[in-house]
Short mmCIF file of C-alpha atoms and ligand atoms in Angstrom, two decimals:
data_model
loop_
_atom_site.label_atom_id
_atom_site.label_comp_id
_atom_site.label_asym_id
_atom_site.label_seq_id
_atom_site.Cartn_x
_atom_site.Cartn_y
_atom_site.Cartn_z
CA UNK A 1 66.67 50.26 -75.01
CA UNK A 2 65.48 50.43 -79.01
CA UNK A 3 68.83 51.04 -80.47
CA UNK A 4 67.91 48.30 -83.62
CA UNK A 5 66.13 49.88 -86.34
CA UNK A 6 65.50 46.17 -87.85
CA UNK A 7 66.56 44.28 -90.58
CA UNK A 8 67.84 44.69 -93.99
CA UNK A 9 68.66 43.37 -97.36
CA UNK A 10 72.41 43.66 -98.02
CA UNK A 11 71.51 43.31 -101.65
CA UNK A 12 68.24 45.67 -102.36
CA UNK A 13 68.33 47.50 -98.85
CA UNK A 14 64.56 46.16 -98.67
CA UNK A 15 64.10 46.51 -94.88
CA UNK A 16 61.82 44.29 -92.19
CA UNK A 17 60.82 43.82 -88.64
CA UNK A 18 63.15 42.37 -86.55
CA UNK A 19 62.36 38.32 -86.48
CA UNK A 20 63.72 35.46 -87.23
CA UNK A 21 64.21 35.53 -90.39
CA UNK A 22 67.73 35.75 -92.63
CA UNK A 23 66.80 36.22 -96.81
CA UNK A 24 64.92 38.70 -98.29
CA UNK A 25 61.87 37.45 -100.19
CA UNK A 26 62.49 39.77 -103.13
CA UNK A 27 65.78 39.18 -104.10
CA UNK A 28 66.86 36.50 -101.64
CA UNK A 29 70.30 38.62 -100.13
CA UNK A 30 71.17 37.82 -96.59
CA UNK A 31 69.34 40.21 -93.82
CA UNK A 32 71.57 42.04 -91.66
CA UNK A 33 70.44 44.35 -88.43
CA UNK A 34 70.16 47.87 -89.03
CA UNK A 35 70.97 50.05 -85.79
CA UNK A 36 70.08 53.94 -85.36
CA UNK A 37 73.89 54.89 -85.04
CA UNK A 38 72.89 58.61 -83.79
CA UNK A 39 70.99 57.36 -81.24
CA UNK A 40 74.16 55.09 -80.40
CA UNK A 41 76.30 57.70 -80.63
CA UNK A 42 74.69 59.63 -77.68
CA UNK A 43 74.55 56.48 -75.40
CA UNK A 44 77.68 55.21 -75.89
CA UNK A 45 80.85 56.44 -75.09
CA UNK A 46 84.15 55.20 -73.77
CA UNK A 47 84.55 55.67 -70.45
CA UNK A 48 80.94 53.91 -69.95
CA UNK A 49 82.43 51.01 -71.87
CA UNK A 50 85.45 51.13 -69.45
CA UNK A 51 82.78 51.14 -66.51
CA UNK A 52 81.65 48.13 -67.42
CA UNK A 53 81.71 44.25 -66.51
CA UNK A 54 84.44 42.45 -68.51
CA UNK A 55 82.57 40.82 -71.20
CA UNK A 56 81.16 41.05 -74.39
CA UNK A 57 77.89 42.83 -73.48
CA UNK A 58 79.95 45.88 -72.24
CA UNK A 59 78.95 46.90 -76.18
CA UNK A 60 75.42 46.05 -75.54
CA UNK A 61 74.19 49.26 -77.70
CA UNK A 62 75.87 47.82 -80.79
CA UNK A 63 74.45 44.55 -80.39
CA UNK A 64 71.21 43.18 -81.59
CA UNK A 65 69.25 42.69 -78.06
CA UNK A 66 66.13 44.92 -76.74
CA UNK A 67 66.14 43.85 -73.18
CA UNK A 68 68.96 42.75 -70.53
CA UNK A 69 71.71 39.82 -71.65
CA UNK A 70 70.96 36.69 -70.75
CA UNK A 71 73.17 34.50 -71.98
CA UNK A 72 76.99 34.67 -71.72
CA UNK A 73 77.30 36.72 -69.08
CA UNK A 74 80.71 35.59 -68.08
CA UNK A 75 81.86 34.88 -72.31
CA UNK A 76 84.35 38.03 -73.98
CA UNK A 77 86.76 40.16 -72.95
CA UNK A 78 89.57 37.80 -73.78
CA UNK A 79 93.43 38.91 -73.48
CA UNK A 80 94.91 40.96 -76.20
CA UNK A 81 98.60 39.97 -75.96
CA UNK A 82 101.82 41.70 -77.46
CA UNK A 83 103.42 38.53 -79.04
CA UNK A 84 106.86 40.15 -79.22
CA UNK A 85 108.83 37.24 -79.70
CA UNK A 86 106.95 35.63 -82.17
CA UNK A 87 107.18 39.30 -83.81
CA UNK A 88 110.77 38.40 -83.56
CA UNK A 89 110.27 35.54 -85.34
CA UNK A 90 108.22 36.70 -88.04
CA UNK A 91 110.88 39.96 -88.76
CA UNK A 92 107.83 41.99 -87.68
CA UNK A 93 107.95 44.75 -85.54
CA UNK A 94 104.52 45.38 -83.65
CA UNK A 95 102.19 42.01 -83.24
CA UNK A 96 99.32 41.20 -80.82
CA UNK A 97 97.89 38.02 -80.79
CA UNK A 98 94.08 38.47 -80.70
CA UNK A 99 93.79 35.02 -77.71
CA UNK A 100 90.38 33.19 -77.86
CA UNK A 101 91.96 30.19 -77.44
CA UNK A 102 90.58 31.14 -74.02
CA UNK A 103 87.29 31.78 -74.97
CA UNK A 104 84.85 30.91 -71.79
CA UNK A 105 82.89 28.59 -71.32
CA UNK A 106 84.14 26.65 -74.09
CA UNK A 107 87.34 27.88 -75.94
CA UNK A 108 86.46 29.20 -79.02
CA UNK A 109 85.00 32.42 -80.58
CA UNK A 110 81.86 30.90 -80.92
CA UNK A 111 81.00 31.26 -77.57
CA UNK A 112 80.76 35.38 -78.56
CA UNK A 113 77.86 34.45 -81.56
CA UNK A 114 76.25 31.92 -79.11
CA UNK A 115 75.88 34.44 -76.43
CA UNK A 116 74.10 36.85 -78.48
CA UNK A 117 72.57 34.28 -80.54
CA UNK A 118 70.55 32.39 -77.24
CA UNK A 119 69.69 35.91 -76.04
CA UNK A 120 67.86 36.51 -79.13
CA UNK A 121 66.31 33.04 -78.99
CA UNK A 122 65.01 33.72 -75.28
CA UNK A 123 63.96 37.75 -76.36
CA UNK A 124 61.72 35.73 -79.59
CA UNK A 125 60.33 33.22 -77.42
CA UNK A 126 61.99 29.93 -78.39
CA UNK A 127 62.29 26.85 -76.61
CA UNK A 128 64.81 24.91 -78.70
CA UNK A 129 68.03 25.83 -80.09
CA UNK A 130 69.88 24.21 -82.63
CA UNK A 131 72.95 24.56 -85.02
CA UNK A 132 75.04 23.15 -88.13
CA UNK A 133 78.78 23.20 -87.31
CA UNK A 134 81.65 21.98 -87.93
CA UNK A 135 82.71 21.58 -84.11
CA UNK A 136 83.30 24.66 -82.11
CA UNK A 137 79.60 26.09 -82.53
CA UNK A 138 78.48 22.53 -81.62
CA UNK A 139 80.60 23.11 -78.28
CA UNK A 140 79.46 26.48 -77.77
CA UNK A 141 75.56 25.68 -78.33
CA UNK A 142 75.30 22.51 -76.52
CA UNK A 143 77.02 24.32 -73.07
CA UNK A 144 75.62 28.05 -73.34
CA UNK A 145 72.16 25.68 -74.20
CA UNK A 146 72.36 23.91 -71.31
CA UNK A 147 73.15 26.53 -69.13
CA UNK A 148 70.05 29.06 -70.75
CA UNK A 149 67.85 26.16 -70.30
CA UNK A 150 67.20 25.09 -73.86
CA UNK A 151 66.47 22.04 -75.98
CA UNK A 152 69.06 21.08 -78.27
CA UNK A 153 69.42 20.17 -81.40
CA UNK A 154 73.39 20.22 -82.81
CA UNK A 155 74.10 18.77 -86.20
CA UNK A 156 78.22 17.94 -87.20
CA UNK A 157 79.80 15.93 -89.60
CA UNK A 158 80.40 12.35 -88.61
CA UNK A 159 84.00 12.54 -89.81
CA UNK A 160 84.70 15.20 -87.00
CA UNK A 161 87.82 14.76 -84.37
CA UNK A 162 86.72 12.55 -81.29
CA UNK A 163 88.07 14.35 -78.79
CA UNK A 164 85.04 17.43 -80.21
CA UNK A 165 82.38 14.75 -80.43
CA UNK A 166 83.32 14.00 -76.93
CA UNK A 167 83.56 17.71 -75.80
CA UNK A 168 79.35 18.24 -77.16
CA UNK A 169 78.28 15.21 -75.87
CA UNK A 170 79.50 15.58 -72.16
CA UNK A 171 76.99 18.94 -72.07
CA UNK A 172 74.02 16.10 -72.89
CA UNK A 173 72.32 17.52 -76.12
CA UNK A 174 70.89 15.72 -78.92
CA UNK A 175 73.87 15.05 -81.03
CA UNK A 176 73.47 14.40 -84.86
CA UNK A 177 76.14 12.96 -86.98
CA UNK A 178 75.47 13.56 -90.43
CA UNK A 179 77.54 11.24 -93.09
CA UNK A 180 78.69 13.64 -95.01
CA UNK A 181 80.64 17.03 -95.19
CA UNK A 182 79.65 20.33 -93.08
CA UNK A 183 78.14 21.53 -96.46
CA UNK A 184 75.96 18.55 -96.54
CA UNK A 185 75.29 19.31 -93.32
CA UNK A 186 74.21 22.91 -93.81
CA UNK A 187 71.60 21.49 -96.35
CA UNK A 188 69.99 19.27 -94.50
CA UNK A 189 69.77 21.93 -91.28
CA UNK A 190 68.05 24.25 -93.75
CA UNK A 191 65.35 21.92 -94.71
CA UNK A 192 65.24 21.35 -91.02
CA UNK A 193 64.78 24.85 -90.15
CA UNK A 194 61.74 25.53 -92.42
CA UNK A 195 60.22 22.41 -90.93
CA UNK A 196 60.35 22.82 -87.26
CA UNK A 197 59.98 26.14 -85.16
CA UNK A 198 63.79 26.24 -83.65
CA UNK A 199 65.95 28.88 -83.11
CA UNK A 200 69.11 27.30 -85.79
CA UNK A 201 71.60 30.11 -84.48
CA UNK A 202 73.12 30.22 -87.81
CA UNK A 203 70.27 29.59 -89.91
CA UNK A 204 66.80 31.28 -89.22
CA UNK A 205 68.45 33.87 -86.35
CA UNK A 206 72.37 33.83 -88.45
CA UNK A 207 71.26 38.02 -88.52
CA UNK A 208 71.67 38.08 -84.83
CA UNK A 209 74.25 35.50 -84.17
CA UNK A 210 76.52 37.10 -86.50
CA UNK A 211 76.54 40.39 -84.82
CA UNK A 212 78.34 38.90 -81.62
CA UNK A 213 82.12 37.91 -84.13
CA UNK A 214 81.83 41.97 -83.93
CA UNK A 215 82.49 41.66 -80.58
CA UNK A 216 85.97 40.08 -81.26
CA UNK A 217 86.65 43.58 -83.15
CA UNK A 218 85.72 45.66 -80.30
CA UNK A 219 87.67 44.61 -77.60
CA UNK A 220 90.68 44.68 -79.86
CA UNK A 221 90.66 48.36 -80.30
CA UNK A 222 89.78 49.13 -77.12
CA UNK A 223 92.84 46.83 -76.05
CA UNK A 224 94.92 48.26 -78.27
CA UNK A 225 94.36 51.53 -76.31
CA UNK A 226 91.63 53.07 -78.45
CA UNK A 227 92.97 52.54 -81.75
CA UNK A 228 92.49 50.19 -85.20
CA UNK A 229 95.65 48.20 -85.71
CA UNK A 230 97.22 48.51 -89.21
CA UNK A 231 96.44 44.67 -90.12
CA UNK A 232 94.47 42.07 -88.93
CA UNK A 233 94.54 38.55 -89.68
CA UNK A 234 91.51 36.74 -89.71
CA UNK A 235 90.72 32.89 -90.20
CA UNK A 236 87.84 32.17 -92.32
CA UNK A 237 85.16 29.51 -92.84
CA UNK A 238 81.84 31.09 -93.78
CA UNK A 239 83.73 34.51 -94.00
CA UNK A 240 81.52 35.85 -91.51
CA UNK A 241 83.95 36.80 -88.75
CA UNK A 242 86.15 38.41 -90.99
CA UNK A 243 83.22 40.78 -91.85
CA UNK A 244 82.28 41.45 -88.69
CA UNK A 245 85.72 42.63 -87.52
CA UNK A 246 85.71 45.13 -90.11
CA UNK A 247 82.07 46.19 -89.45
CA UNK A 248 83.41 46.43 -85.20
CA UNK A 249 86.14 49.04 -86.47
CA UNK A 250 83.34 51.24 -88.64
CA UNK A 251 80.89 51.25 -86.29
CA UNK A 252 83.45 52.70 -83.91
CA UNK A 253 84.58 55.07 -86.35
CA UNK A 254 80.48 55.90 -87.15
CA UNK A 255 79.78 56.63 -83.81
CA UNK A 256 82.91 58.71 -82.87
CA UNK A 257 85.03 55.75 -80.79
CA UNK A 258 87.78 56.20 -82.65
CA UNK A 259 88.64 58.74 -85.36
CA UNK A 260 91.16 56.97 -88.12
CA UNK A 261 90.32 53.76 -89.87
CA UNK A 262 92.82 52.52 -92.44
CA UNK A 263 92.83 48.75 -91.35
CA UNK A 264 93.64 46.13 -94.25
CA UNK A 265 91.93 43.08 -93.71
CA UNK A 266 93.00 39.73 -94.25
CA UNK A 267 92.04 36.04 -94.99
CA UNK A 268 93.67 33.27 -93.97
CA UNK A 269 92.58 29.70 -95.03
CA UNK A 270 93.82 26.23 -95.92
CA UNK A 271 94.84 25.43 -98.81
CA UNK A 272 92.45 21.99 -98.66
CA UNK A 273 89.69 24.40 -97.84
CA UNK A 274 90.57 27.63 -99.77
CA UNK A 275 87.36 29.41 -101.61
CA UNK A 276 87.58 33.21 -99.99
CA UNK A 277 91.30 33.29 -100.80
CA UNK A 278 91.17 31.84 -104.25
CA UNK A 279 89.11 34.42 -105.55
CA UNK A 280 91.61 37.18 -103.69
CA UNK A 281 94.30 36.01 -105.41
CA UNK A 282 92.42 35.34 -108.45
CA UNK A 283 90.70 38.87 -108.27
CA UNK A 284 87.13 38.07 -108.83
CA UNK A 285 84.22 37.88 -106.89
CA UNK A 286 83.05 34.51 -107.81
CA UNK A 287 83.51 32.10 -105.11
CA UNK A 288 83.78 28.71 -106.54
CA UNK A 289 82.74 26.18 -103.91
CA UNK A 290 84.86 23.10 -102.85
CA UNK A 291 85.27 20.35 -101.21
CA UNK A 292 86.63 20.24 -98.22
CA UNK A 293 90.13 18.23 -97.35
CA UNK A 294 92.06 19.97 -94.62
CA UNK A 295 93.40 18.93 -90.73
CA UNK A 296 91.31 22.86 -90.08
CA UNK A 297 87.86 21.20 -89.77
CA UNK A 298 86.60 23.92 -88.40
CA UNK A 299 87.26 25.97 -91.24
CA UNK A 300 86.01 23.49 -93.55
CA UNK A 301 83.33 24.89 -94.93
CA UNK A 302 83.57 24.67 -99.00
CA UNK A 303 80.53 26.90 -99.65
CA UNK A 304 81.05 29.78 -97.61
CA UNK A 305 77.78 31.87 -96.88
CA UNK A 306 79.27 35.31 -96.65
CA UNK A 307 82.23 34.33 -99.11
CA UNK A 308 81.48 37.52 -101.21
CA UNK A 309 81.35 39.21 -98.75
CA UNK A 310 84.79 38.50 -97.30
CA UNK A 311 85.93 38.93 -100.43
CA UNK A 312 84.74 42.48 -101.08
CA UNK A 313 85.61 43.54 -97.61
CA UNK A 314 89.58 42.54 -98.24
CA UNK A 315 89.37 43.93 -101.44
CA UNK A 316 88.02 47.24 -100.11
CA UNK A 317 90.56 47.81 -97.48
CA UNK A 318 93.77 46.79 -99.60
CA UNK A 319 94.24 43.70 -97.79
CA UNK A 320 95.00 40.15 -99.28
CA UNK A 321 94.70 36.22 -99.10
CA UNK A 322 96.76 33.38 -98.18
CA UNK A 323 96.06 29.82 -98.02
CA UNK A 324 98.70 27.11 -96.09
CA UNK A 325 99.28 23.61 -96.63
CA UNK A 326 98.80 21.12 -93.70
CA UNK A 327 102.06 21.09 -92.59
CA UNK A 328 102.30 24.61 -92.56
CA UNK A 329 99.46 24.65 -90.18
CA UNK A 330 100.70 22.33 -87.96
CA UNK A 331 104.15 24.10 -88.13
CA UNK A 332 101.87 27.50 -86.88
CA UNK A 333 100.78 25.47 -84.64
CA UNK A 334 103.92 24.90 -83.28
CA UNK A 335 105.29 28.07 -83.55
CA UNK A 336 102.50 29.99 -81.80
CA UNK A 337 103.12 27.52 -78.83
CA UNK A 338 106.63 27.66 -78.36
CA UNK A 339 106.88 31.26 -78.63
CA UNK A 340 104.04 32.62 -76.96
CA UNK A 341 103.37 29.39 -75.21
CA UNK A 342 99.78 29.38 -76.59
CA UNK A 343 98.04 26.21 -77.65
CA UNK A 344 95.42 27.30 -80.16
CA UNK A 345 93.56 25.04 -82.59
CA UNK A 346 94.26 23.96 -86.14
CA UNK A 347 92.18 27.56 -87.75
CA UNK A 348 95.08 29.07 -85.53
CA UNK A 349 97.77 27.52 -87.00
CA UNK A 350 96.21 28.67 -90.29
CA UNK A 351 96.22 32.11 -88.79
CA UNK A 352 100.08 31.83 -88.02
CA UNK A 353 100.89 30.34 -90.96
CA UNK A 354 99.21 32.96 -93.03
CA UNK A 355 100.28 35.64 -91.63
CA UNK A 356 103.87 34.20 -91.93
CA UNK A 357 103.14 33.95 -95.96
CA UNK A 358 101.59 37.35 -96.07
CA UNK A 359 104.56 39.36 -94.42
CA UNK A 360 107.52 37.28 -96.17
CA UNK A 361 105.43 38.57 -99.50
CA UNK A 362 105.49 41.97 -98.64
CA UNK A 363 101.53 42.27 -98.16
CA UNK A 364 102.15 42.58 -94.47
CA UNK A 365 104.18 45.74 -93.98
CA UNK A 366 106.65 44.75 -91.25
CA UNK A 367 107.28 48.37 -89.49
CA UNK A 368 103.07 48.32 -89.24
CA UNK A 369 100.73 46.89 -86.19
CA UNK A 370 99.39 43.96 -86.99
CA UNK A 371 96.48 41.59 -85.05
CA UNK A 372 96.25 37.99 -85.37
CA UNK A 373 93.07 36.74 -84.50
CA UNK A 374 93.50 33.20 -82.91
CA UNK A 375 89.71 31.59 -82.20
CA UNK A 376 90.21 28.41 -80.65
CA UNK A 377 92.29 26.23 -78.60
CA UNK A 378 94.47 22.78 -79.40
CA UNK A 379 93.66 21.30 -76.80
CA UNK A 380 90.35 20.66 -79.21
CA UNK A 381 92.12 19.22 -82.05
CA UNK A 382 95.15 17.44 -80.03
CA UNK A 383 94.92 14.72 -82.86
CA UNK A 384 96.36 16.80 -85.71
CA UNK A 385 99.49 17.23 -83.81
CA UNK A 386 100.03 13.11 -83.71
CA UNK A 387 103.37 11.86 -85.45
CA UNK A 388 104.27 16.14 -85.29
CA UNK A 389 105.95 16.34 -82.07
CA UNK A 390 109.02 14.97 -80.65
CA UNK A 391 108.79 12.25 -77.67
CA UNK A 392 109.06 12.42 -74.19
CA UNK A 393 112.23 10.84 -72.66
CA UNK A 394 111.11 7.74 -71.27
CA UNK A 395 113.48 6.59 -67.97
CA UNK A 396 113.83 4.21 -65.33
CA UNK A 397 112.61 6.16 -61.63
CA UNK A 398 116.82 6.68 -60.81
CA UNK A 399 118.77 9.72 -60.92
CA UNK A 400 121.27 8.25 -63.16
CA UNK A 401 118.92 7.57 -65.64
CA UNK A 402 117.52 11.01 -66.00
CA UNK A 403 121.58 12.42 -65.83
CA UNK A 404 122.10 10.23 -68.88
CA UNK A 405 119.36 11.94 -71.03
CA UNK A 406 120.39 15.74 -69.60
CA UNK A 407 123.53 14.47 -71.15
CA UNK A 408 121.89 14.00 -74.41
CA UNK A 409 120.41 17.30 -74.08
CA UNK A 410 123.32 19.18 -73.14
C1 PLP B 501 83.88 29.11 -86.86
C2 PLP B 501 85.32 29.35 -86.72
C3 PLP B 501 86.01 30.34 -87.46
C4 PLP B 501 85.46 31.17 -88.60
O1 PLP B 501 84.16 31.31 -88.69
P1 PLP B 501 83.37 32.09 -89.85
O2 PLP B 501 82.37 31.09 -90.31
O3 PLP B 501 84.32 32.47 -90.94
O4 PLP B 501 82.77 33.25 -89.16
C5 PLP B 501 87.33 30.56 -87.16
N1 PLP B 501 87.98 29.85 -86.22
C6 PLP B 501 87.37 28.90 -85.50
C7 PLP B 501 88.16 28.15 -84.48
C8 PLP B 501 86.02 28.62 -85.72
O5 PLP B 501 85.44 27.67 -84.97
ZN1 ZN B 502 66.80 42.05 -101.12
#
């Protein structure tokens, strides 16, 4: 295929060969691939896209593989639904709700970065795979691993919920809990990474892996009909999603997909875990790390890798921050289930929470289209909702019983 021309610095534009590599060694910026977009824009069109399988690798020219997929063949291509009454809710008039919550094999986003991540790993020859994360990646890793046929190494947090230690373990990897924080964590897999010769998806090959978040961004303009929406909300951790979506909607534009791009971007974190939208608000580029205290765990990181980033890119394209307490994320929570009856994680309730903040301040323009972009599902984080919810109404097996609580209800 040959559609990569290899990697470069973001900072120097230094460029390299593609391997597995991530900082330059003159100025030590993060690599990122560099495609020949002409070529691209010959191969690729939309009604081949159309033609193709429903999943992520029906963008295969745009991401950074030289041979056939191999991994994730079934992952992408999640629903795009028009949220209208939580629209309603929200005094908005157009919303979609962007629904990885659905995410196969293993409910999350991360399953899109895995995909393309393992591909790369088989295409440069490696053997073992491993990863630091803060629970989702650990998911997506340890069952895309298994199924590829690959060692594994997965590194988490030892404070992490149970029911996601539970949901890596069941796909037998070699599980690491690390006492202390994700950014500990990240530390440790980087001394790690120069030792031994594995493929860390978002360490040594993070180039590659990151590419596949774009894929997030491409199926929601084509779902959208061909067209950018207006606003799109995006959780962040390492900011690197939020990037990506943006770089999905240029690269579309670069290659003649779509014509108009005026999308503003924005971040949505927690307030115990808020770096990327502090500096937004505080309108500098500086992110100052922190540490982490937030029900989102898996949007605690408190050093975010592409932090700058995120922050240039929301900066750029006139969008904003907005960071939510815990109870406003369980309240999101809440709110995305009961009116679009979708369960999505903790970073979704962020999300809907956010986005809430963003349109009662006037950031959000409510007569525009807006996409909120929801990456995992609660069934992964049930604990945060504990003590939230109302009870069920506990009866005796007899019909009077049960008439005496639809009493109640009525
Ligand atoms: C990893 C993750 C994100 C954000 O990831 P970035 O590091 O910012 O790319 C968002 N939502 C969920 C559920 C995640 O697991
Ligand atoms: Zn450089």
């Amino acid at each position: 295929m040959g559609f990569i021309k290899g990697l470069k610095c973001r900072e120097c534009g230094r460029e390299y060969a593609v391997e597995p590599i991530y900082v330059c060694e003159f100025c030590f910026g993060p690599l990122e691939v560099a495609y020949d977009y002409p070529k691209i824009k010959k191969a690729l069109t939309r009604k081949k896209i159309e033609k193709r399988e429903k999943n992520l690798w029906r963008y295969r020219e745009l991401l950074p593989v030289d041979g056939n997929p191999q991994v994730g063949l079934t992952s992408g291509f999640t629903p795009l639904i028009k949220a209208d009454n939580l629209a309603g809710e929200l005094g908005i008039k157009e919303l979609y709700v962007k629904d990885d919550t659905v995410a196969h094999p293993t409910l999350s986003f991360k399953d899109r970065v895995v995909s393309v991540a393992l591909t790369k790993a088989k295409e440069f020859g490696f053997d073992t795979v491993a990863c630091a994360s803060t629970g989702n990646l650990a998911h997506s890793v340890s069952a895309l691993g298994a199924k590829a046929g690959f060692n594994r190494f997965i590194f988490i947090p030892a404070s992490l919920e149970a029911s996601k230690i539970a949901a890596s373990l069941v796909y037998g990897p070699n599980l690491v809990a690390v006492d202390g924080n994700y950014d500990d964590v990240n530390r440790l897999c980087s001394e790690i990474a120069n030792k031994y010769n594995w493929a860390f998806v978002n360490i040594n090959i993070r180039p590659f892996y990151a590419e596949g978040s774009k894929t997030h961004g491409f199926e929601i303009v084509e779902q959208l009909g061909w067209r950018a929406p207006d606003n799109v909300v995006v959780p962040c951790a390492s900011g690197s999603l939020l990037t990506k979506i943006w770089k999905s909607f240029k690269e579309f534009r670069e290659i003649g997909i779509i014509k108009k791009l005026d999308t503003k971007v924005f971040a949505a974190q927690a307030k115990g875990c808020n770096p990327i939208a502090t500096a937004i608000k505080n309108d500098t580029d500086i992110i100052v790390p922190v540490k982490p205290d937030t029900v989102a765990k898996s949007l605690a990181i408190g050093n975010p890798a592409d932090g700058y980033y995120a922050y240039k890119c929301v900066k750029d394209t006139g969008g904003y921050g907005e960071d939510v307490t815990d109870e406003e994320i369980i309240d999101g929570m809440k709110l995305l289930a009961k009116t679009e009856g979708i369960f999505a994680e903790t970073a979704g309730g962020v999300t809907v929470a956010a986005t809430k903040k963003l349109i009662e301040s006037g950031h959000i323009d409510r007569n525009e289209t807006t996409v909120i972009c929801i990456t995992g599902n609660g069934l992964k984080t049930q604990e945060a909702l504990h003590g939230h919810m109302g009870e069920p109404h506990h009866i005796n097996p007899n019909l009077e019983a049960f008439e005496k609580v639809l009493k109640k209800i009525k």
